[in-house]
XYZ file of C-alpha atoms in Angstrom:
579
model
C 84.919 -99.409 1.887
C 87.170 -99.305 4.991
C 90.703 -100.569 4.492
C 92.870 -102.184 7.147
C 95.477 -99.766 8.467
C 99.017 -100.942 7.791
C 97.942 -103.589 5.287
C 100.957 -105.148 3.601
C 100.475 -105.679 -0.143
C 100.559 -109.269 -1.326
C 104.100 -110.314 -2.246
C 104.154 -113.468 -4.336
C 107.839 -114.267 -3.753
C 107.402 -113.908 -0.004
C 104.321 -116.138 -0.065
C 106.067 -118.670 -2.298
C 109.194 -118.968 -0.149
C 107.449 -118.860 3.222
C 109.096 -121.732 5.096
C 110.291 -123.300 1.829
C 113.378 -121.348 0.801
C 115.517 -124.480 0.533
C 113.132 -125.910 -2.070
C 113.311 -122.725 -4.095
C 117.118 -122.944 -3.996
C 116.914 -126.496 -5.371
C 114.566 -125.290 -8.132
C 116.955 -122.489 -9.054
C 119.935 -124.862 -9.148
C 118.056 -127.276 -11.413
C 117.075 -124.367 -13.678
C 120.712 -123.304 -13.905
C 121.748 -126.874 -14.776
C 119.108 -126.937 -17.519
C 120.334 -123.566 -18.797
C 123.961 -124.749 -18.769
C 123.017 -127.831 -20.791
C 121.168 -125.678 -23.322
C 124.078 -123.260 -23.728
C 126.673 -126.039 -23.985
C 124.931 -127.934 -26.785
C 125.771 -125.593 -29.742
C 129.397 -125.413 -28.637
C 129.571 -129.197 -28.363
C 128.083 -129.485 -31.867
C 130.709 -127.059 -33.147
C 133.430 -129.166 -31.541
C 131.941 -132.301 -33.072
C 132.075 -130.754 -36.563
C 135.702 -129.745 -36.038
C 136.496 -133.291 -34.876
C 134.839 -134.758 -37.966
C 136.847 -132.450 -40.200
C 140.064 -133.417 -38.372
C 139.088 -137.115 -38.308
C 139.385 -137.247 -34.522
C 137.674 -139.651 -32.091
C 133.979 -138.731 -31.775
C 132.868 -140.989 -28.886
C 133.532 -138.713 -25.945
C 132.075 -135.720 -27.794
C 128.882 -137.703 -28.569
C 128.676 -138.747 -24.909
C 129.126 -135.128 -23.806
C 126.337 -134.000 -26.165
C 124.043 -136.735 -24.849
C 124.782 -135.817 -21.229
C 124.175 -132.127 -21.932
C 120.904 -132.792 -23.759
C 119.479 -135.417 -21.397
C 120.781 -133.739 -18.264
C 119.368 -130.371 -19.297
C 116.001 -131.910 -20.164
C 115.842 -133.848 -16.869
C 116.821 -130.793 -14.827
C 114.198 -128.678 -16.628
C 111.500 -131.298 -15.956
C 112.448 -131.556 -12.278
C 112.561 -127.798 -11.878
C 109.175 -127.386 -13.565
C 107.509 -130.044 -11.389
C 108.923 -128.743 -8.109
C 108.001 -125.180 -9.024
C 104.436 -126.146 -9.973
C 104.092 -128.023 -6.686
C 105.411 -125.061 -4.723
C 103.095 -122.706 -6.627
C 100.015 -124.853 -6.007
C 100.723 -124.937 -2.276
C 101.079 -121.167 -2.291
C 97.739 -120.831 -4.116
C 96.135 -123.158 -1.549
C 97.380 -120.972 1.313
C 96.245 -117.756 -0.363
C 92.875 -119.232 -1.347
C 92.311 -120.399 2.234
C 93.435 -117.019 3.528
C 91.075 -115.003 1.345
C 88.123 -117.307 2.137
C 88.768 -116.894 5.859
C 89.127 -113.128 5.365
C 85.859 -112.855 3.432
C 84.006 -114.686 6.205
C 85.217 -112.035 8.658
C 84.231 -109.047 6.527
C 81.170 -106.944 7.431
C 77.952 -108.091 5.793
C 77.611 -104.776 3.982
C 81.017 -105.224 2.389
C 80.326 -108.796 1.293
C 76.966 -107.897 -0.197
C 78.498 -104.883 -1.908
C 80.915 -107.111 -3.810
C 78.415 -109.895 -4.423
C 78.889 -113.620 -3.887
C 79.644 -114.295 -7.560
C 82.461 -111.753 -7.715
C 84.020 -113.096 -4.511
C 83.671 -116.656 -5.809
C 85.439 -115.627 -9.018
C 88.336 -114.212 -7.015
C 88.688 -117.386 -4.965
C 88.582 -119.685 -8.030
C 89.592 -118.036 -11.314
C 91.876 -115.374 -9.824
C 93.674 -117.833 -7.547
C 94.409 -120.007 -10.595
C 95.883 -116.953 -12.339
C 98.222 -116.435 -9.375
C 99.842 -119.732 -10.312
C 101.212 -118.076 -13.448
C 103.242 -115.630 -11.370
C 104.689 -118.488 -9.324
C 105.279 -120.770 -12.320
C 106.627 -118.145 -14.698
C 107.554 -114.944 -12.933
C 109.661 -116.323 -10.084
C 111.911 -118.846 -11.847
C 111.041 -119.578 -15.472
C 111.098 -115.988 -16.753
C 114.374 -115.141 -14.969
C 115.810 -118.439 -16.229
C 114.673 -117.596 -19.754
C 116.368 -114.200 -19.458
C 119.590 -115.880 -18.283
C 119.353 -118.440 -21.114
C 118.746 -115.724 -23.701
C 121.612 -113.609 -22.342
C 123.936 -116.627 -22.257
C 122.976 -117.612 -25.804
C 123.655 -114.069 -27.000
C 127.025 -114.160 -25.237
C 127.923 -117.416 -27.009
C 126.778 -115.931 -30.326
C 128.925 -112.843 -29.698
C 131.897 -115.074 -28.943
C 131.331 -117.059 -32.153
C 130.946 -114.001 -34.414
C 129.976 -110.476 -33.289
C 129.131 -109.391 -36.829
C 126.541 -112.162 -37.228
C 125.086 -111.264 -33.828
C 124.450 -107.685 -34.969
C 122.765 -108.995 -38.115
C 120.571 -111.404 -36.088
C 119.568 -108.823 -33.497
C 118.118 -106.506 -36.121
C 115.115 -108.769 -36.690
C 114.568 -109.499 -33.007
C 114.742 -105.821 -32.063
C 111.838 -105.039 -34.399
C 109.816 -107.829 -32.781
C 110.858 -106.718 -29.277
C 109.553 -103.177 -29.752
C 106.136 -104.458 -30.895
C 105.932 -107.048 -28.102
C 106.845 -104.424 -25.511
C 103.895 -102.284 -26.603
C 101.573 -105.313 -26.495
C 102.605 -106.323 -22.963
C 101.843 -102.832 -21.672
C 98.200 -103.223 -22.694
C 97.762 -106.811 -21.531
C 97.496 -106.091 -17.798
C 94.685 -103.579 -18.308
C 92.938 -105.998 -20.670
C 93.185 -108.872 -18.169
C 91.856 -106.656 -15.364
C 88.797 -105.765 -17.474
C 88.236 -109.413 -18.360
C 88.497 -110.678 -14.770
C 86.102 -107.975 -13.583
C 83.575 -108.896 -16.278
C 83.935 -112.594 -15.422
C 83.288 -111.862 -11.742
C 80.153 -109.877 -12.618
C 78.864 -112.726 -14.787
C 79.475 -115.234 -11.981
C 77.631 -112.991 -9.528
C 74.592 -112.578 -11.785
C 74.384 -116.284 -12.535
C 74.702 -117.273 -8.858
C 71.893 -114.895 -7.863
C 69.639 -116.406 -10.543
C 70.432 -119.924 -9.318
C 69.632 -118.900 -5.736
C 66.215 -117.704 -6.927
C 65.597 -120.619 -9.325
C 62.225 -121.742 -7.876
C 60.872 -118.213 -8.266
C 62.347 -117.970 -11.756
C 60.592 -121.155 -12.835
C 57.318 -120.189 -11.166
C 57.350 -116.852 -13.025
C 58.405 -118.546 -16.290
C 61.286 -116.085 -16.473
C 63.859 -118.542 -17.847
C 63.910 -117.038 -21.339
C 64.105 -113.410 -20.199
C 66.851 -114.094 -17.636
C 68.722 -116.288 -20.106
C 68.807 -113.292 -22.447
C 70.174 -111.056 -19.704
C 72.798 -113.628 -18.750
C 73.743 -113.985 -22.412
C 74.235 -110.213 -22.583
C 76.523 -110.380 -19.531
C 78.353 -113.288 -21.147
C 78.736 -111.239 -24.345
C 80.260 -108.417 -22.289
C 82.688 -110.946 -20.780
C 83.555 -112.306 -24.217
C 84.157 -108.799 -25.534
C 86.581 -108.183 -22.667
C 88.237 -111.557 -23.345
C 88.660 -110.712 -27.025
C 90.661 -107.676 -25.982
C 93.257 -109.935 -24.366
C 93.061 -112.509 -27.158
C 93.819 -109.891 -29.813
C 96.907 -108.747 -27.954
C 98.123 -112.268 -27.135
C 97.569 -113.371 -30.757
C 100.210 -110.875 -31.888
C 102.948 -112.439 -29.763
C 103.837 -115.587 -31.702
C 103.578 -114.150 -35.248
C 105.646 -111.094 -34.343
C 108.298 -113.269 -32.717
C 108.290 -115.623 -35.706
C 108.733 -112.666 -38.046
C 111.689 -111.469 -36.009
C 113.231 -114.932 -36.132
C 112.785 -115.130 -39.922
C 114.334 -111.709 -40.450
C 117.234 -112.666 -38.196
C 117.687 -116.047 -39.884
C 117.785 -114.508 -43.376
C 120.251 -111.878 -42.170
C 122.496 -114.554 -40.590
C 122.420 -116.826 -43.642
C 123.257 -113.979 -46.036
C 125.899 -112.403 -43.809
C 127.298 -115.774 -42.683
C 127.553 -117.035 -46.268
C 129.441 -113.908 -47.298
C 131.830 -114.172 -44.336
C 132.389 -117.896 -44.954
C 133.160 -117.183 -48.626
C 135.622 -114.499 -47.541
C 137.311 -116.952 -45.144
C 136.353 -114.910 -42.051
C 134.086 -117.605 -40.562
C 134.584 -121.360 -40.152
C 131.748 -123.708 -41.116
C 131.664 -125.172 -37.576
C 131.150 -121.710 -36.085
C 128.451 -120.918 -38.655
C 126.550 -124.119 -37.768
C 126.929 -123.429 -34.032
C 125.699 -119.855 -34.560
C 122.645 -121.069 -36.464
C 121.902 -123.554 -33.656
C 122.174 -120.725 -31.152
C 119.821 -118.613 -33.260
C 117.243 -121.397 -33.366
C 117.783 -122.052 -29.658
C 117.251 -118.366 -28.876
C 113.629 -118.588 -29.987
C 112.496 -120.706 -27.005
C 113.634 -118.331 -24.208
C 112.471 -115.268 -26.134
C 109.095 -116.945 -26.681
C 108.972 -117.680 -22.951
C 109.810 -114.060 -22.147
C 107.253 -112.589 -24.539
C 104.380 -115.006 -23.919
C 105.214 -115.381 -20.231
C 105.212 -111.635 -19.741
C 101.636 -111.522 -21.009
C 100.564 -114.345 -18.710
C 102.294 -112.713 -15.759
C 100.295 -109.561 -16.473
C 97.140 -111.644 -16.012
C 98.570 -112.973 -12.751
C 99.423 -109.458 -11.576
C 95.883 -108.332 -12.343
C 94.587 -111.281 -10.282
C 96.997 -110.379 -7.486
C 95.561 -106.862 -7.483
C 92.007 -108.239 -7.140
C 93.164 -110.562 -4.342
C 94.929 -107.717 -2.597
C 91.853 -105.502 -2.913
C 89.871 -107.978 -0.771
C 92.665 -108.713 1.713
C 93.054 -104.972 2.310
C 89.434 -104.595 3.472
C 88.907 -104.213 7.207
C 87.355 -107.159 9.009
C 84.528 -106.798 11.496
C 86.825 -107.210 14.482
C 89.466 -104.750 13.232
C 88.328 -102.099 15.712
C 87.739 -104.444 18.637
C 88.682 -103.008 22.020
C 91.295 -104.896 24.043
C 89.764 -107.742 25.980
C 89.549 -106.675 29.596
C 87.484 -108.346 32.331
C 84.968 -105.538 32.886
C 82.098 -106.663 35.152
C 78.632 -106.385 33.638
C 75.887 -104.610 35.584
C 73.618 -107.323 36.966
C 70.380 -105.355 36.656
C 70.918 -103.934 33.185
C 68.463 -105.025 30.457
C 69.628 -107.578 27.919
C 69.411 -104.975 25.129
C 68.962 -101.219 25.294
C 68.662 -98.805 22.363
C 69.190 -95.141 23.060
C 68.297 -92.654 20.283
C 69.439 -95.156 17.638
C 69.338 -94.044 14.026
C 70.323 -96.040 10.975
C 70.062 -95.649 7.196
C 70.557 -98.125 4.329
C 72.291 -96.379 1.428
C 71.172 -92.989 2.783
C 67.585 -94.249 3.104
C 66.542 -93.809 6.754
C 65.313 -97.014 8.397
C 65.380 -96.259 12.134
C 64.833 -92.831 13.722
C 65.712 -92.044 17.348
C 64.720 -95.534 18.530
C 64.592 -96.139 22.283
C 63.786 -99.636 23.533
C 64.651 -102.094 26.295
C 64.648 -105.906 26.168
C 64.312 -107.497 29.640
C 67.065 -109.817 30.876
C 64.561 -112.679 31.164
C 61.396 -113.570 29.301
C 59.915 -113.233 25.829
C 59.735 -109.933 23.965
C 57.887 -109.635 20.649
C 58.961 -107.066 18.045
C 56.192 -106.229 15.580
C 55.581 -103.953 12.653
C 54.647 -103.978 9.021
C 57.199 -105.043 6.432
C 59.959 -102.448 6.175
C 59.400 -101.091 9.682
C 63.009 -101.899 10.680
C 62.590 -105.149 12.632
C 65.325 -107.176 10.929
C 67.600 -104.128 10.980
C 67.084 -103.970 14.750
C 68.294 -107.561 15.088
C 71.276 -106.846 12.845
C 72.263 -103.918 15.077
C 72.069 -106.137 18.164
C 74.296 -108.761 16.502
C 76.601 -105.952 15.297
C 76.165 -107.043 11.705
C 75.489 -103.313 11.326
C 76.564 -100.317 13.387
C 74.200 -97.477 14.302
C 74.707 -94.158 12.548
C 73.588 -92.319 15.687
C 72.855 -93.312 19.271
C 74.057 -96.355 21.203
C 73.174 -100.047 21.388
C 73.925 -101.609 24.771
C 74.193 -105.365 25.242
C 73.959 -106.594 28.854
C 74.738 -103.091 30.049
C 77.778 -102.470 27.844
C 77.965 -100.435 24.626
C 78.157 -102.930 21.751
C 81.202 -101.086 20.376
C 83.072 -101.869 23.595
C 82.532 -105.621 23.275
C 85.145 -107.794 21.582
C 83.140 -109.169 18.671
C 83.717 -112.852 19.434
C 82.624 -112.382 23.040
C 79.568 -110.370 22.010
C 78.316 -112.973 19.569
C 79.056 -115.715 22.055
C 76.357 -114.138 24.224
C 73.758 -114.089 21.423
C 72.011 -116.881 19.501
C 70.514 -115.777 16.177
C 68.051 -117.333 13.771
C 67.631 -115.411 10.524
C 64.578 -115.118 8.275
C 65.850 -117.724 5.833
C 66.622 -120.297 8.554
C 69.983 -120.715 6.909
C 71.613 -124.151 7.019
C 75.014 -125.257 5.804
C 75.412 -127.746 2.970
C 76.679 -130.193 5.565
C 75.459 -132.954 7.865
C 72.611 -132.623 10.341
C 75.168 -132.964 13.144
C 77.323 -130.163 11.717
C 74.300 -127.877 11.398
C 73.267 -128.524 14.998
C 76.750 -127.949 16.424
C 77.972 -125.063 14.272
C 79.491 -122.492 16.623
C 80.258 -125.024 19.387
C 83.967 -125.238 20.127
C 83.608 -128.517 22.033
C 81.885 -131.675 20.868
C 78.206 -131.846 21.834
C 77.079 -135.202 23.264
C 74.784 -137.082 20.915
C 71.979 -137.431 23.441
C 71.785 -133.618 23.630
C 71.413 -133.451 19.870
C 68.533 -135.925 19.905
C 66.897 -134.034 22.780
C 67.067 -130.796 20.787
C 65.554 -132.538 17.752
C 62.829 -134.054 19.922
C 61.866 -130.578 21.168
C 61.038 -129.550 17.597
C 59.503 -132.897 16.553
C 62.325 -133.809 14.144
C 63.576 -137.032 15.714
C 61.650 -139.369 13.421
C 62.556 -137.390 10.284
C 66.286 -137.402 11.084
C 66.306 -141.094 12.034
C 64.717 -141.827 8.653
C 67.586 -140.158 6.791
C 70.144 -142.532 5.177
C 72.883 -141.757 7.694
C 70.880 -140.158 10.484
C 72.737 -137.277 12.123
C 75.601 -137.652 9.656
C 73.433 -137.267 6.545
C 74.600 -134.358 4.404
C 71.690 -132.089 3.523
C 71.155 -130.676 0.058
C 71.130 -132.251 -3.374
C 69.286 -135.565 -3.529
C 68.768 -135.858 0.253
C 67.165 -132.931 2.024
C 64.513 -131.881 4.503
C 61.337 -130.011 3.668
C 61.163 -126.268 4.197
C 59.358 -126.624 7.535
C 61.769 -129.355 8.682
C 64.782 -127.227 7.811
C 63.206 -124.412 9.820
C 62.768 -126.685 12.818
C 66.361 -127.931 12.487
C 67.545 -124.322 12.679
C 65.407 -123.859 15.800
C 66.962 -126.979 17.332
C 70.389 -125.454 16.730
C 69.342 -122.345 18.649
C 67.993 -124.417 21.544
C 71.426 -126.023 21.972
C 73.026 -122.626 22.538
C 73.853 -121.365 26.033
C 73.663 -117.737 24.878
C 72.028 -115.227 27.236
C 70.134 -113.521 24.395
C 68.157 -115.340 21.696
C 67.032 -113.536 18.532
C 64.379 -115.206 16.372
C 63.357 -113.609 13.087
C 59.832 -114.826 12.223
C 60.328 -118.393 13.519
C 56.814 -119.635 12.675
C 56.613 -118.680 8.996
C 56.669 -122.269 7.641
C 55.160 -124.184 10.599
C 51.712 -125.712 10.805
C 49.584 -125.193 13.893
C 50.786 -128.370 15.631
C 54.463 -127.566 15.154
C 53.807 -123.946 16.070
C 52.607 -125.178 19.472
C 55.878 -127.108 19.820
C 57.756 -123.936 18.950
C 55.945 -121.963 21.627
C 56.910 -124.599 24.174
C 60.557 -124.361 23.037
C 60.468 -120.564 23.237
C 58.920 -120.704 26.723
C 61.726 -123.011 27.824
C 64.359 -120.656 26.423
C 62.697 -117.570 27.906
C 62.656 -119.036 31.387
C 66.299 -118.158 32.029
C 67.316 -115.820 29.202
C 66.144 -112.970 26.986
C 64.244 -114.048 23.870
C 63.416 -111.441 21.204
C 61.025 -112.657 18.510
C 60.404 -110.696 15.332
C 56.908 -111.616 14.226
C 54.531 -110.971 11.384
C 52.122 -113.633 12.650
C 50.456 -111.870 15.562
C 49.453 -115.102 17.264
C 53.090 -115.383 18.284
C 52.921 -112.286 20.464
C 50.166 -113.461 22.759
C 52.629 -115.389 24.896
C 55.074 -112.439 25.076
C 55.671 -110.625 28.319
C 56.483 -107.461 26.379
C 55.467 -106.154 22.970
C 57.376 -103.510 21.002
C 55.642 -102.039 17.959
C 57.736 -100.400 15.239
C 56.118 -98.081 12.696
C 57.965 -95.917 10.151
C 61.288 -96.647 11.832
C 60.140 -95.496 15.290
C 58.863 -97.219 18.430
C 55.149 -96.539 18.155
C 54.215 -98.406 21.350
C 55.817 -100.609 24.013
C 54.476 -102.613 26.937
C 52.346 -105.654 27.634
C 49.980 -106.992 25.014
C 47.015 -105.492 26.831
C 48.682 -102.109 27.313
C 49.771 -101.785 23.692
C 46.342 -102.938 22.551
C 44.794 -100.181 24.619
C 47.244 -97.423 23.611
C 47.988 -98.115 19.930
C 45.476 -97.854 17.071
C 48.187 -99.248 14.775
C 48.439 -102.371 16.917
C 44.682 -102.801 16.938
C 44.653 -102.477 13.141
C 47.319 -105.195 12.893
C 45.286 -107.449 15.142
C 42.181 -106.859 13.074
C 44.065 -107.544 9.840
C 45.293 -110.866 11.213
C 41.905 -111.711 12.734
C 43.535 -112.522 16.091
C 41.287 -112.030 19.103
C 42.881 -110.117 21.972
C 43.377 -112.188 25.054
C-alpha cells in the first residue's frame, strides 16, 4: 500500500508535551518530591532508632517522618492524576487524528484492512498507548531514579550488604530482561489477532439479516469461536511471559533478603554494623521492591504500548486520497466538453480485468442510462468518475479536465453520488440530508426535498421530525431510507449526478416520483443512472450498454435497440416493450 513520503513516525513524548510542557514539568517535579520522600524515610527511621538509643527528643523526628511519608504519598497521587489526565488527552488527539486519516484513505486501502481491524486500532490500540504515557514517560524514569537513589543510600549504609543484596536481584534481572524481549512480539501478535476477530464479527453483524434467513448462526458462531480461540492463544503467549515477572522478582527479593539477614547479622555480631543502619538497610531493601516491580512490570506493559504505537503508525503512514493532488490553480474549463469522457480506460480488481479500452461520453445536460448484466463494470465506472478508483490505463475526464488534474475536494464538489446501498449515517434526518453542505440549509428546502420523494408525512410522524436519529428503535423502512438518500442528492448543486440503481426498492408509484425528480435534475445538469431495471432507461436521452467490460453499444434507446442484440435480449428478459 502507498506510504506518505516524508511521514514522521509517531513520537509519544512529542504528542504528550504538545502545548503542555509546563504541565509535564509540574508532573516531573511532583514525581521527584515523591521520590525524595521515599528515599528519606529509611534514613529518618535510622535517625529515630539512634535517638531512642540515646534517649533524645523524638517529636521533631516523628514529624519529619510524617511529613516525608504523607508528602511523598500526596505528591505521587498528584503526579499520577495529572499524568493520567495528560495521557488521556493525548490519546483523544491521536484517536481523532487516526479516525480523520482513515476517512481520507482510498477505499481500496480501507477495505484491504477491514473495518474491524481499523476499529480495533482506534479503540483497543489507542487504550494501549495510554500505557506509554502513564508509565514510559514519567513513572518508569521515576522508578529508575528511585531504585538508583535507594541503591545509593544502601551503598552509603553498608557496601558489603549491598553486594549481598544485589546477588539475588541480578539473577531476577537477567530472567526479566529475557522475558521483556519477547513481550513486544507477543503483544503485536495478540493485537493483530484481536483486530482480525473484530473484523470478522463486524462483517457478520453487517450481514445479520442474511445470516438469520440462511439459519447460519451455528456455523458462523463456530467460525467466530475459532477466531476467538486464535486470539486467546495469542493472548496466552503474553500471559505466560507476564506471569513470570512477579514470581521471579519475588524470588530475587527473597534471595537478597536472606543474604542481607545472614551477612548483616554476622557484621552486627562483629561490631562492623550498627543496629540502626541494619534496620534502615532492611527498609531500603523492602522499599526497593516497588520501583523494581514498576520497572519490570511496566517494561512489559510499555512493550504492549509500543506494539500499539507501531499499528497506529502503520495507518498514519498510509497515503491519503489527496496526497497527490495538483496545486489548486484557476484553470478555465472548456464550456462544450462533455460532463464525463472515458478514453481507452482499463481497470482491474486484484489483477482481474473489469474494464477494457472503454470509450464513452456523458452529455453535459440530460439523463444517461448505463446498463449491463451484473459484473459488467457499471459500479466500477461510477467509482472511476468519483475517483474512488484510478484507471490502470487511459484517461477519465471530468468537465473537460483529466480527473488526475483536479484537486480531489473540488472534483467531488462537482459530483453528487448515490451508491447501491443508499448509505445513511446513524444520525438525524437533518444530518443525513445536509451531509456535505458547508453552510446550513434552510429548513423549507429540506421539506421541499422530502416532498419531492414523498417522505414528508413519514418524517413528520417521527418522534422528533427532522431531528430524529435513525437506527436502533426508530428507523425508516428500506424504501423510505432509499428515498431519503435521493432527497439528499436533490439538495446538491453538483453539475454531475451519479445514481447507482435508484429504483431497486421503490414501488411503481414512488418510481414515478423518482422519474420526476430525475427529470428535474437532468434539466440543468448531467445525470448518469446505473440501472438493472430497464424501465428506467426509457426516459434517458442516451443509453450506454456495457458487456464484458466493454462498451457494446451507445446512443438513443431506439438506436441501441436497433444495433444491439444484447440490448434486445435484456429488454426481452425484463419484458419491457420498446417505446
